[in-house]
Short mmCIF file of C-alpha atoms in Angstrom, two decimals:
data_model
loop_
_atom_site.label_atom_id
_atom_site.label_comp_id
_atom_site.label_asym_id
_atom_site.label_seq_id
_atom_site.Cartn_x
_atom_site.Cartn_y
_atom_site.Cartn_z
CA UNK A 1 0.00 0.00 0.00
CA UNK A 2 2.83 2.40 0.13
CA UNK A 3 2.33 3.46 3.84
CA UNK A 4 6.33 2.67 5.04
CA UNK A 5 7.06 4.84 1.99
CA UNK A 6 4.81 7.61 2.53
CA UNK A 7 5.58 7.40 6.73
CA UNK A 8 9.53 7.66 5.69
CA UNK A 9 9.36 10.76 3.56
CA UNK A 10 6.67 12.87 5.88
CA UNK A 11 9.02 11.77 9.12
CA UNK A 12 12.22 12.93 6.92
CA UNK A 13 10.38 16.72 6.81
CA UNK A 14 9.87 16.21 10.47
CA UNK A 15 12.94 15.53 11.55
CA UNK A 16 14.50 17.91 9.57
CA UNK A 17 12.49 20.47 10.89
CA UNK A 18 13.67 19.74 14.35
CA UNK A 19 16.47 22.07 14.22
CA UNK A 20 14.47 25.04 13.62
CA UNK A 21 11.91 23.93 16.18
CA UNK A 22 15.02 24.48 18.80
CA UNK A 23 15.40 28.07 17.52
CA UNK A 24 11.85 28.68 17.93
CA UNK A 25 11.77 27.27 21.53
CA UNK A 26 14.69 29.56 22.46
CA UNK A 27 12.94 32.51 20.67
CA UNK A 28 10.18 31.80 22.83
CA UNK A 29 12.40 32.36 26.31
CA UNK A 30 13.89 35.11 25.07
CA UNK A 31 10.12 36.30 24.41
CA UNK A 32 9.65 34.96 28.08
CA UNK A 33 12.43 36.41 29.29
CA UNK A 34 10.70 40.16 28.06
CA UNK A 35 7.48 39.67 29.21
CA UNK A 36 6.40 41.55 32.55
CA UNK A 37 3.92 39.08 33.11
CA UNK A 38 6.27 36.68 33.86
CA UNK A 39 8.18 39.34 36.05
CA UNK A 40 8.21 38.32 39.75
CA UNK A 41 8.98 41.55 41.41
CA UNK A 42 6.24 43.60 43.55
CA UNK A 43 4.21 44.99 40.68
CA UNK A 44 1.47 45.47 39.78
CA UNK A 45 -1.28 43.30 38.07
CA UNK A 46 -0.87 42.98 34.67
CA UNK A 47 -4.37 44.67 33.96
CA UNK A 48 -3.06 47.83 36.46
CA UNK A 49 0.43 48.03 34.90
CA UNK A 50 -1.80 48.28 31.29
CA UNK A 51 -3.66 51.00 33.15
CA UNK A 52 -1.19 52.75 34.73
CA UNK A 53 2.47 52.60 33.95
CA UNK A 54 1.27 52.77 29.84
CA UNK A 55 4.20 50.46 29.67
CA UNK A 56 2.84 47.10 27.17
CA UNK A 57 4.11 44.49 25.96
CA UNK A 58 4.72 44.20 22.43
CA UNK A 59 2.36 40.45 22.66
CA UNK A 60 -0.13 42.55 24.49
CA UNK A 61 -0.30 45.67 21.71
CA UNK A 62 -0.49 42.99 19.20
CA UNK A 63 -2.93 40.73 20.60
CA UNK A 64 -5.34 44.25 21.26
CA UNK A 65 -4.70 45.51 17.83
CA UNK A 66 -5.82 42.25 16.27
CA UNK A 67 -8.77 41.60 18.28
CA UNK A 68 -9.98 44.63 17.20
CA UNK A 69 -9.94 44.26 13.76
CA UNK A 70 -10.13 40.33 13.72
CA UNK A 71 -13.85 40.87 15.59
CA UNK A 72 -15.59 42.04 12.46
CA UNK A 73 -19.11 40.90 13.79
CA UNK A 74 -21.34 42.31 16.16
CA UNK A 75 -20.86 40.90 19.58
CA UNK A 76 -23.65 39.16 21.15
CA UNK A 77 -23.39 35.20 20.19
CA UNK A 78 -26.72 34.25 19.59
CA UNK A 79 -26.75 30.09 20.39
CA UNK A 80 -29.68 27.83 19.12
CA UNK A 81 -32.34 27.53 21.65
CA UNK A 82 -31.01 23.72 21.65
CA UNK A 83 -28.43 24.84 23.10
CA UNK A 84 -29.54 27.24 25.71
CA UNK A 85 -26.81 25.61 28.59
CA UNK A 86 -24.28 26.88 26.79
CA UNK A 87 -25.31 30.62 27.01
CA UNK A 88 -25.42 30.78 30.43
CA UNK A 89 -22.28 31.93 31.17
CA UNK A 90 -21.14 33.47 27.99
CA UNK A 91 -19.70 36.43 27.42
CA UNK A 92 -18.71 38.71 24.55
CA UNK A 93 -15.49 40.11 22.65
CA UNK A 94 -14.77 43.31 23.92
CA UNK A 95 -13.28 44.86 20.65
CA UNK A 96 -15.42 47.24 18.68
CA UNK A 97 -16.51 45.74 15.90
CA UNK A 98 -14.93 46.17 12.23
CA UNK A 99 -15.20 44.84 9.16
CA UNK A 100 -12.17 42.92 7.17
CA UNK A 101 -11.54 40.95 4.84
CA UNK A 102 -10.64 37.33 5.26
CA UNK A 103 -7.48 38.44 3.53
CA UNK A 104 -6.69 40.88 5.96
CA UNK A 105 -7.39 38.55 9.17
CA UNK A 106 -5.14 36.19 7.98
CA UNK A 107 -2.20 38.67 7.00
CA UNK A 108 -2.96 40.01 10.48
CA UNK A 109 -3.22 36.91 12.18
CA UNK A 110 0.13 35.43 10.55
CA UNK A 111 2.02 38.77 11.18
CA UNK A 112 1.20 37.61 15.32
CA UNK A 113 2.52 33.89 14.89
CA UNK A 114 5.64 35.63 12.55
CA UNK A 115 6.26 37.88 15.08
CA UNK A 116 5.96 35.69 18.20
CA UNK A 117 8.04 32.52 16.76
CA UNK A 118 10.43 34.53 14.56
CA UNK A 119 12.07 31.87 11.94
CA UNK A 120 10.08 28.99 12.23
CA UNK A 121 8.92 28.23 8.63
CA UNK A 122 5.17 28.02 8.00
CA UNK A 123 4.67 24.83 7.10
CA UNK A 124 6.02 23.64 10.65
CA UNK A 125 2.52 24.91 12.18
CA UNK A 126 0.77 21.30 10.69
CA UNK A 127 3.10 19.71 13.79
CA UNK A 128 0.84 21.12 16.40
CA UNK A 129 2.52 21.87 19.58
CA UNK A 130 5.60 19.66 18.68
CA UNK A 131 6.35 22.81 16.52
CA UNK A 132 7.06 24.81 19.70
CA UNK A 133 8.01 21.92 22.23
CA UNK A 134 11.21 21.11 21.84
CA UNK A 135 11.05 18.64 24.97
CA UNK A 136 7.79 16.99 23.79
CA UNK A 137 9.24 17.19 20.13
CA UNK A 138 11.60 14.03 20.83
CA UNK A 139 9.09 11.64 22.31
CA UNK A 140 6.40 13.09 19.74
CA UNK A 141 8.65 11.91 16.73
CA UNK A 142 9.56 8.74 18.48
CA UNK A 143 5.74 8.10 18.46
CA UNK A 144 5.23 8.97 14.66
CA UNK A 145 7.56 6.28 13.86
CA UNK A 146 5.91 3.54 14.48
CA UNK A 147 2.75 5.54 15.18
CA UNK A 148 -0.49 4.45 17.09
CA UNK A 149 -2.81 5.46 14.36
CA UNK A 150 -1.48 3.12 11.49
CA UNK A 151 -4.15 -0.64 12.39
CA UNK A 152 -6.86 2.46 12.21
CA UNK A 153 -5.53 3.83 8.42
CA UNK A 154 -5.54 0.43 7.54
CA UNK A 155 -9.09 0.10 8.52
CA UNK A 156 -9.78 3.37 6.93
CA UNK A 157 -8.14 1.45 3.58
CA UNK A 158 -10.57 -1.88 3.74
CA UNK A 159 -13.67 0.28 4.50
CA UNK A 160 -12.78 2.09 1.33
CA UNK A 161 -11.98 -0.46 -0.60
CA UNK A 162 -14.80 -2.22 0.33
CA UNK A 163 -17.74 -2.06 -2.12
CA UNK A 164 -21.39 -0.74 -0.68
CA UNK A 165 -24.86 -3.20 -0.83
CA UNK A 166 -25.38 -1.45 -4.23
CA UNK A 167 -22.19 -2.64 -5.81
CA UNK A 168 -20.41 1.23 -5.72
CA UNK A 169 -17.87 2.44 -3.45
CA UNK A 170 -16.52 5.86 -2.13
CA UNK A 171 -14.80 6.49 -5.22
CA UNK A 172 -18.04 6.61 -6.82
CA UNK A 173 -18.81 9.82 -4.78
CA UNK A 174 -15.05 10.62 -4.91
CA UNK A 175 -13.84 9.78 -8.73
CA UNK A 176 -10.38 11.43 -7.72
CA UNK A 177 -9.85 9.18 -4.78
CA UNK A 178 -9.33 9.21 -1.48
CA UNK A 179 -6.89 12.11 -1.22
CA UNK A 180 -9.44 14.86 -0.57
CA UNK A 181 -8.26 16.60 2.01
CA UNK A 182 -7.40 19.74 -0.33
CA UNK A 183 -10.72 20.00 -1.46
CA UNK A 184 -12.46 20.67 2.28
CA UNK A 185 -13.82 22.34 4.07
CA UNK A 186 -15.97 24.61 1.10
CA UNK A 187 -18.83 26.61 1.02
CA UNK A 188 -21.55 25.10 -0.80
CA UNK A 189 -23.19 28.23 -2.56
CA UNK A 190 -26.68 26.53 -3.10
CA UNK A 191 -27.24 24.44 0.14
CA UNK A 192 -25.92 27.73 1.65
CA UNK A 193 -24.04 25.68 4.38
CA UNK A 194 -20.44 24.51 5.24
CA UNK A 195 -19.69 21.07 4.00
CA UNK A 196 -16.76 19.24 5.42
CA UNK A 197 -15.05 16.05 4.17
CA UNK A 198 -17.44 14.07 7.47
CA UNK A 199 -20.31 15.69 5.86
CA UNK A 200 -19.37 14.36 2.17
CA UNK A 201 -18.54 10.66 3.79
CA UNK A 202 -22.01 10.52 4.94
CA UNK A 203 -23.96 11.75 2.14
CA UNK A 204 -21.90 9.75 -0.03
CA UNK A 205 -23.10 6.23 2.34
CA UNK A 206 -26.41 7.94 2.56
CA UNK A 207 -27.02 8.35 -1.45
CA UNK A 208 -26.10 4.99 -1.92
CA UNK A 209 -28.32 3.56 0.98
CA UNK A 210 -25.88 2.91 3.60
CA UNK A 211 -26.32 3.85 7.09
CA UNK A 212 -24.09 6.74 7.61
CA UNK A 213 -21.42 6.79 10.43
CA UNK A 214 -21.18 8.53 13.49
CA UNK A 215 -19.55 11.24 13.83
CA UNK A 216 -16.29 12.41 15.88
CA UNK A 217 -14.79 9.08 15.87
CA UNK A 218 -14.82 5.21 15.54
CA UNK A 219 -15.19 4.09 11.78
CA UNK A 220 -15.88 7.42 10.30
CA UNK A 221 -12.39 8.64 12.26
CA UNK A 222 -11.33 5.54 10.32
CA UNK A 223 -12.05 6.15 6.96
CA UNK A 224 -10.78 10.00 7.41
CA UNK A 225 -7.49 8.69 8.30
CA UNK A 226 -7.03 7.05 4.99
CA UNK A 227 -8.56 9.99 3.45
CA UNK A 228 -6.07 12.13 5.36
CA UNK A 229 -3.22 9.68 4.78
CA UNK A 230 -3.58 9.55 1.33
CA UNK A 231 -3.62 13.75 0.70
CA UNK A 232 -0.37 13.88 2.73
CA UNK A 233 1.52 16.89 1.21
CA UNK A 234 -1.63 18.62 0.20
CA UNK A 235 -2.10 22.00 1.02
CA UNK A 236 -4.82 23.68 2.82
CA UNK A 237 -6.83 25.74 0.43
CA UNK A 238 -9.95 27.41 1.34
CA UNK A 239 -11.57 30.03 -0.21
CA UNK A 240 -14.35 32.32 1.39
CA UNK A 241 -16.54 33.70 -1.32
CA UNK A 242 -18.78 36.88 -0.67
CA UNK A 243 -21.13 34.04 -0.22
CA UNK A 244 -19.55 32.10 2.65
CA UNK A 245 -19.17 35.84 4.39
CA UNK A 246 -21.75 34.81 6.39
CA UNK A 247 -20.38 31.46 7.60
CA UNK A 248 -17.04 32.36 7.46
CA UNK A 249 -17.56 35.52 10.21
CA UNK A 250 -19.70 32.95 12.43
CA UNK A 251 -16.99 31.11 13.02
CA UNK A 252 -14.51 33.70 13.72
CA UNK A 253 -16.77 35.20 15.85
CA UNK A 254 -17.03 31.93 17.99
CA UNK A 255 -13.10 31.61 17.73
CA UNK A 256 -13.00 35.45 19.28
CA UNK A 257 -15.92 34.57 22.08
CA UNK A 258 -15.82 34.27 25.37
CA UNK A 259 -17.84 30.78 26.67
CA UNK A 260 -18.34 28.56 29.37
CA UNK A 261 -18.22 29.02 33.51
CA UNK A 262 -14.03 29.59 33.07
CA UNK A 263 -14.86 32.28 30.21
CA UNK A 264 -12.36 31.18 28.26
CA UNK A 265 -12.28 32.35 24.13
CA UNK A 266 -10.58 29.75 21.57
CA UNK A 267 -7.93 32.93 21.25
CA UNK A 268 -7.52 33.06 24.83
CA UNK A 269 -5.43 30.56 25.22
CA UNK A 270 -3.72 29.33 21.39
CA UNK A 271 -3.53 32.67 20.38
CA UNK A 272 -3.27 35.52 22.87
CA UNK A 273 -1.70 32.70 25.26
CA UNK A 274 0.38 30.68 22.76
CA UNK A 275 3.33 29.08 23.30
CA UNK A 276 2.94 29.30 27.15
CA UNK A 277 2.23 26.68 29.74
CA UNK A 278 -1.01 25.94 31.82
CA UNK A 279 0.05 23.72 34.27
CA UNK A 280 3.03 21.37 32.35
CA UNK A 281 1.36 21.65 29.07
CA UNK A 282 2.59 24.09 26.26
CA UNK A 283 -0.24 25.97 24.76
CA UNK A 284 -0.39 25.25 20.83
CA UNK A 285 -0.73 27.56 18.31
CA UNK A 286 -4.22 28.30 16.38
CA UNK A 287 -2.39 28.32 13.25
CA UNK A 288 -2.26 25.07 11.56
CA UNK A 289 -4.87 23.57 13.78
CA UNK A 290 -6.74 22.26 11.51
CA UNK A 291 -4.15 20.31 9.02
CA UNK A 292 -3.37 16.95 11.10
CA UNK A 293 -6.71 15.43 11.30
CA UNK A 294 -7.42 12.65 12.38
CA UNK A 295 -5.63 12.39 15.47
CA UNK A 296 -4.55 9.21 17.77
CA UNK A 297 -4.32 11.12 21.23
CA UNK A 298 -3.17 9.28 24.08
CA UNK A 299 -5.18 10.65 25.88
CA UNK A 300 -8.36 9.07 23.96
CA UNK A 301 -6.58 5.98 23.27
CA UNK A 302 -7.90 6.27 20.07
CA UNK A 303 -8.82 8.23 16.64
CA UNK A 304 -11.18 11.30 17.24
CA UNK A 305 -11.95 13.90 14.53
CA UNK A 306 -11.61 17.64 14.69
CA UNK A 307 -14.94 17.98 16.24
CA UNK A 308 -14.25 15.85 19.00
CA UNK A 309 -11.14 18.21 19.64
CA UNK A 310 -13.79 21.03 19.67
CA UNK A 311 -16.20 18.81 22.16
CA UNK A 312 -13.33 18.75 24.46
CA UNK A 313 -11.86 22.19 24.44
CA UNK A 314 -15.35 23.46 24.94
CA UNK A 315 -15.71 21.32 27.84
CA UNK A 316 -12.47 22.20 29.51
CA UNK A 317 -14.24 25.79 29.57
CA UNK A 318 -17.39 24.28 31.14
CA UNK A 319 -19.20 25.11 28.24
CA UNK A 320 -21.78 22.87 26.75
CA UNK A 321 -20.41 21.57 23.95
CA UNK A 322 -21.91 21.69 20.30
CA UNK A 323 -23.01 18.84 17.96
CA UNK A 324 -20.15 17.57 16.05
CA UNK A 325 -20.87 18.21 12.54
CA UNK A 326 -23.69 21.00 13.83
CA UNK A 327 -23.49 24.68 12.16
CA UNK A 328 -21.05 25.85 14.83
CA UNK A 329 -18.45 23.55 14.59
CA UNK A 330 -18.44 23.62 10.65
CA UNK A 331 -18.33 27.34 10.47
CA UNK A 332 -15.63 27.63 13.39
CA UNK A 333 -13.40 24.91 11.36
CA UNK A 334 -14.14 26.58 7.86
CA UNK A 335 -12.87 29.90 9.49
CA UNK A 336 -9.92 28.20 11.27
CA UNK A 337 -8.76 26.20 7.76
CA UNK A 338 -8.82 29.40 5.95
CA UNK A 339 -6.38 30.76 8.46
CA UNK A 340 -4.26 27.77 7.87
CA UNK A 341 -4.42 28.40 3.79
CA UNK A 342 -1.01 27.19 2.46
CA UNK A 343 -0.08 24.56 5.55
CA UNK A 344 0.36 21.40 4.37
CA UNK A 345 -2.00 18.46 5.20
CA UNK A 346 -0.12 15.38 7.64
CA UNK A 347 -2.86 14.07 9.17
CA UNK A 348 -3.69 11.20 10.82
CA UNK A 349 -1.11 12.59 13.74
CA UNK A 350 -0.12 11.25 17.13
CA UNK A 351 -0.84 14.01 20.11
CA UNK A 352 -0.39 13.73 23.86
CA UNK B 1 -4.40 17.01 50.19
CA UNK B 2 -6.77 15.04 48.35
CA UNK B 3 -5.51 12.27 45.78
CA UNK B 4 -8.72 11.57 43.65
CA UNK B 5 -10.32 14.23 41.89
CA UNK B 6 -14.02 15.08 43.29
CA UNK B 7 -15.34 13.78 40.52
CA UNK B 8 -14.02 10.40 40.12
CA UNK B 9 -15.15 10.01 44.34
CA UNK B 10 -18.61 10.36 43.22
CA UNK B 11 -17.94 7.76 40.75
CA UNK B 12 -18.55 9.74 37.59
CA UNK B 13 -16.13 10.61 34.52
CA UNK B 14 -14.58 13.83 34.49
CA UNK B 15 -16.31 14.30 30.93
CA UNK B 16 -19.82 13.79 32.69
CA UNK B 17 -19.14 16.00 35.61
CA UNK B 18 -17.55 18.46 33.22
CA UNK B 19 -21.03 18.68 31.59
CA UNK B 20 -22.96 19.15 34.87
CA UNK B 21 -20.59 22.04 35.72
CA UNK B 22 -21.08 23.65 31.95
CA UNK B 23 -25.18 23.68 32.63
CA UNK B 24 -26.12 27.31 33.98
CA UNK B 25 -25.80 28.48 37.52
CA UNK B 26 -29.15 27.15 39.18
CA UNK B 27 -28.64 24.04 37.99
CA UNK B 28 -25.18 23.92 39.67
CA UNK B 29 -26.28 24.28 42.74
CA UNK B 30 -27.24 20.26 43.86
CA UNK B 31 -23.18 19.83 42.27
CA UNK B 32 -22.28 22.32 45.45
CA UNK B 33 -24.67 20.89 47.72
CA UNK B 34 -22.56 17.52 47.13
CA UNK B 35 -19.80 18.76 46.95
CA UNK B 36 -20.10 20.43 50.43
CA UNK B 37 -20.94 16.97 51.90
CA UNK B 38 -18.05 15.10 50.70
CA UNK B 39 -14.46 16.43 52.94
CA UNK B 40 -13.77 19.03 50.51
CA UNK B 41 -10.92 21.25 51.06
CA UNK B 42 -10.99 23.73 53.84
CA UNK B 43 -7.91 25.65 53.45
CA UNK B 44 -7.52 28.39 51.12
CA UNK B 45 -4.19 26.94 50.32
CA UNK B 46 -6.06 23.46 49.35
CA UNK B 47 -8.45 25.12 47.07
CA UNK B 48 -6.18 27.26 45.38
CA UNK B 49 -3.88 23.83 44.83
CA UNK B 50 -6.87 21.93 44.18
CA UNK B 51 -7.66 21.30 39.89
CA UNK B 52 -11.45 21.55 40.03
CA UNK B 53 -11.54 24.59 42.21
CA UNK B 54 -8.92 27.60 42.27
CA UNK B 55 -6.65 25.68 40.08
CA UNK B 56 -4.52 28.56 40.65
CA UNK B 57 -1.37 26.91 40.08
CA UNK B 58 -2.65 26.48 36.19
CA UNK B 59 -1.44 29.72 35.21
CA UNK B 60 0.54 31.07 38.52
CA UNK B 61 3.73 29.84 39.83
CA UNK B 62 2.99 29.62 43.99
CA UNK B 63 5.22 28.50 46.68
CA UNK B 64 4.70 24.86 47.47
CA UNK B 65 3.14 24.14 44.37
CA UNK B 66 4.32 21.88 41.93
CA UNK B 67 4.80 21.98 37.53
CA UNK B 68 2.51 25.82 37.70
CA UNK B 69 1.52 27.30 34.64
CA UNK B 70 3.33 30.66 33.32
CA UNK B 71 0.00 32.71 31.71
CA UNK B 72 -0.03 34.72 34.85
CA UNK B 73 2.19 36.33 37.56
CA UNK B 74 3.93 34.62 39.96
CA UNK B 75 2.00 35.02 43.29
CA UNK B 76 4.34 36.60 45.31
CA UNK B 77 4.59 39.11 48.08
CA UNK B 78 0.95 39.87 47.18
CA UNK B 79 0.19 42.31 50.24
CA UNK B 80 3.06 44.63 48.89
CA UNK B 81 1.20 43.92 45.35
CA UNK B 82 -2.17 44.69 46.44
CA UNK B 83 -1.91 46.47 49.35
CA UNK B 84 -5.75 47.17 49.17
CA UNK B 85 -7.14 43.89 49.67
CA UNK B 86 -10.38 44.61 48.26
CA UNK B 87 -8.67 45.53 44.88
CA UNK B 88 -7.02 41.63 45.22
CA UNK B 89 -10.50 40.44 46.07
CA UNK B 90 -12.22 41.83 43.03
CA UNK B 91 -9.49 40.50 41.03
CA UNK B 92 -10.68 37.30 41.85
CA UNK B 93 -14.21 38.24 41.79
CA UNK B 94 -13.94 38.99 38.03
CA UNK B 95 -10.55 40.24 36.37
CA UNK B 96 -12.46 41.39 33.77
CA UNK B 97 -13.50 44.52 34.85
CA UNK B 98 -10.00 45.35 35.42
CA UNK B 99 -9.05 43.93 31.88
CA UNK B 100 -11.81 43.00 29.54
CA UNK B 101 -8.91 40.71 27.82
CA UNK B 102 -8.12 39.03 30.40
CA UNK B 103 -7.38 35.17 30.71
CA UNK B 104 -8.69 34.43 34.69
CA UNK B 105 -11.83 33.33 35.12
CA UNK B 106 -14.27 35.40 36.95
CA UNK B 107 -14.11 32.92 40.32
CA UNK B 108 -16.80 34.99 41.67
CA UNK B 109 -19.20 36.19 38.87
CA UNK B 110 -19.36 32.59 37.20
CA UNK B 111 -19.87 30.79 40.68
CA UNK B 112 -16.27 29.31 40.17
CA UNK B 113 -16.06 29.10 43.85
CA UNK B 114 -18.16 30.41 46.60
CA UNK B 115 -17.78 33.67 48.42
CA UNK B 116 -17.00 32.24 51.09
CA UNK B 117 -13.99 29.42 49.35
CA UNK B 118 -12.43 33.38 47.65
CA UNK B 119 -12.22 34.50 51.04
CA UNK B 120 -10.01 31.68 52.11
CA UNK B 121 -7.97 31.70 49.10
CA UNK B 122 -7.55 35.50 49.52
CA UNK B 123 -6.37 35.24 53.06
CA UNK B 124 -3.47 32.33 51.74
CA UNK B 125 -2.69 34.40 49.10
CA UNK B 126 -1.68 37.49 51.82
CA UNK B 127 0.55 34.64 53.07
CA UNK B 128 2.26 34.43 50.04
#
């Protein structure tokens, strides 16, 4: 099947990368090293120094500057009465609004991760965390060698291959083949929704008269794994039309919201917080998130999809989460590939 | 110290409890009402330390703590910091007034921890 092959060259990129993932961890103490939040003297808050002393941080200026114009819709986040729980405790950007472009955000929203990891090349962002972690890198790389996620690509490989009641197959819905990574998430201008590569599995079982899968993990984690195997090398490449507007500032507009009882945003922590540690655990950048899907996480023990990722982080924020697949989630992960426009594709991945 | 997680003593997964504590703040009042039977922790020092209530040492580096976080400042010499300890308390309360950017959770505001659980954790941190 051309897995060892495939495996060899991605982990040859990898390693080689290694060397400027070092750089970039030592740029970030040096970054450390400048930042008064860190500073242990008898100052202080960090909210009065910003009030008083007018002296800011070059992270914080940034991180202000681009909330502002990043938060291009108005503020209050209306959630489906289905989901009432997880209003409760949600809160709203504080930026004033402003309208950009998507080209704009993600020139802005680059020029933060450019600035904040000087010399670490773009396409190092599909490694997650491992691109900043220099400690974690070395186990993380040990891992992808003989990696946890390889019976479940397989599995991926025999549920494509194998052909549905009707006689067709997947590549009926996909004549291209499997490696369709490059072609998702898109808006679809006349069903006036997101549609994601989960979305075209299903409808693809569905129009053929097979029960479709479930979503977030088990076989349809599976069967996205070869997918995602497969479009290794790929590169990210959405495009928000004037008619995905719509969708497309949804989702940035949940990225940029404050939710749940801890009142955490998806910024607050991989982008206004990247790159430092809650508890033992590095905080991973926002750019790129989206490229490595599936993941085996050792956590899970197991594949889960970018959705489940979403389930989880929402819950760490005591926030009800949404329905994998649902509206949110599709327009929060169409606005989060578009930043990631150009990063290549190396999914399935191994993660802590 | 306590070496389970409140959670896993009632027998539940984190995931599940998680999801009780995301529902809004009526509803988490039977999760206190538990709680408050079970030994939980009585110093302000044990539920600053302790994951599923200050959690403190997720983003501050304290003294006696181990692996702490770096988002925040280190809490240190905190009366000379705050000298007003009102100001400290409504930190706690809900940093957001003081910073609508800011990364702490409003302890107070979203019913993180009772009024009377910030108390204690303010008086340990005027140990610090």
């Amino acid at each position: 099947m051309g897995t060892d092959m495939k495996r060899r060259v991605f982990l040859k990129g990898s390693l080689a990368a290694c060397a400027l993932g070092s750089a970039a961890a030592e740029s970030i103490s040096i970054l450390a090293s400048n930042n008064p939040v860190k500073n242990m003297s008898n100052e202080p808050s960090p909210a009065q120094k910003t009030a008083s002393s007018g002296e800011v941080s070059m992270n914080k200026v940034m991180f202000a500057a681009l909330l502002g114009v990043l938060v291009a819709v108005p503020v209050v986040h209306a959630a489906p009465a289905n989901n009432a729980k997880a209003t409760a405790y949600e809160a709203m950007p504080t930026a004033k609004p402003k309208a950009t472009t998507p080209e704009d955000d993600l020139k802005l929203y680059r020029s933060y991760f450019i600035k904040k990891f000087p010399g670490l090349p773009l396409d190092e962002y599909a490694n997650g965390v491992y691109a900043i972690d220099k400690d974690a890198r070395d186990n993380w790389a040990a891992m992808e060698e003989f990696p946890p996620y390889e019976p479940f690509v397989e599995e991926g490989k025999a549920l494509w291959d194998k052909p549905f009641n009707n006689g067709r197959g997947y590549k009926y819905c996909f004549p291209d083949g499997p490696a369709q990574n490059k072609n998702f998430p898109y808006f679809d201008k006349g069903r006036k929704t997101v549609l994601t590569l989960e979305l075209a599995v299903n409808e693809c079982l569905q129009a053929n008269g097979e029960e479709p899968l479930k979503y977030g993990k088990g076989k349809m984690a599976s069967v996205l794994a070869y997918m995602a195997f497969e479009s290794r090398g790929q590169r990210t490449n959405v495009q928000v039309t004037p008619e995905s507007m719509e969708a497309y500032n949804k989702g940035k507009q949940f990225y940029f919201a404050r939710r749940g009882q801890l009142s955490y945003s998806c910024a607050h922590c991989h982008f206004q917080s990247v790159g430092q540690r809650l508890r033992s655990d590095l905080l991973s950048p926002a750019l790129g998130h989206t490229t490595g899907w599936p993941v085996y996480r050792a956590k899970w023990g197991e594949l889960g999809t970018l959705h489940r990722r979403f389930e989880g982080c929402n819950e760490q924020v005591r926030a009800a989460p949404f329905k994998p697949q649902g509206e949110e989630y599709r327009n929060l992960e169409f606005f989060l590939a578009h930043m990631s426009n150009g990063i290549p594709f190396n999914g399935p991945s191994f993660r802590k | 110290m306590m070496t389970k997680t409140r959670f896993a003593r009632w027998g539940i997964s984190p995931a599940a409890a998680l999801l009780a504590l995301s529902v809004p703040v009526g509803a988490l009042a039977p999760d206190r009402a538990l709680a408050a039977e079970e030994t939980s922790p009585t110093t302000g020092k044990e539920i600053a330390f302790d994951r599923n209530l200050g959690n403190c040492l997720a983003c501050h580096a304290i003294e006696g703590g181990d692996s702490p976080g770096d988002v925040g400042p280190a809490l240190a010499a905190m009366q000379l910091r705050f000298p007003d300890k009102a100001k400290l308390r409504a930190q706690i309360a809900d940093p957001r007034k003081g910073n609508p950017d800011s990364r702490m959770p409003p302890f107070g505001a979203h019913k993180i921890l009772s009024e009377q659980e910030i108390d204690l954790v303010l008086d340990f941190l005027y140990t610090l």
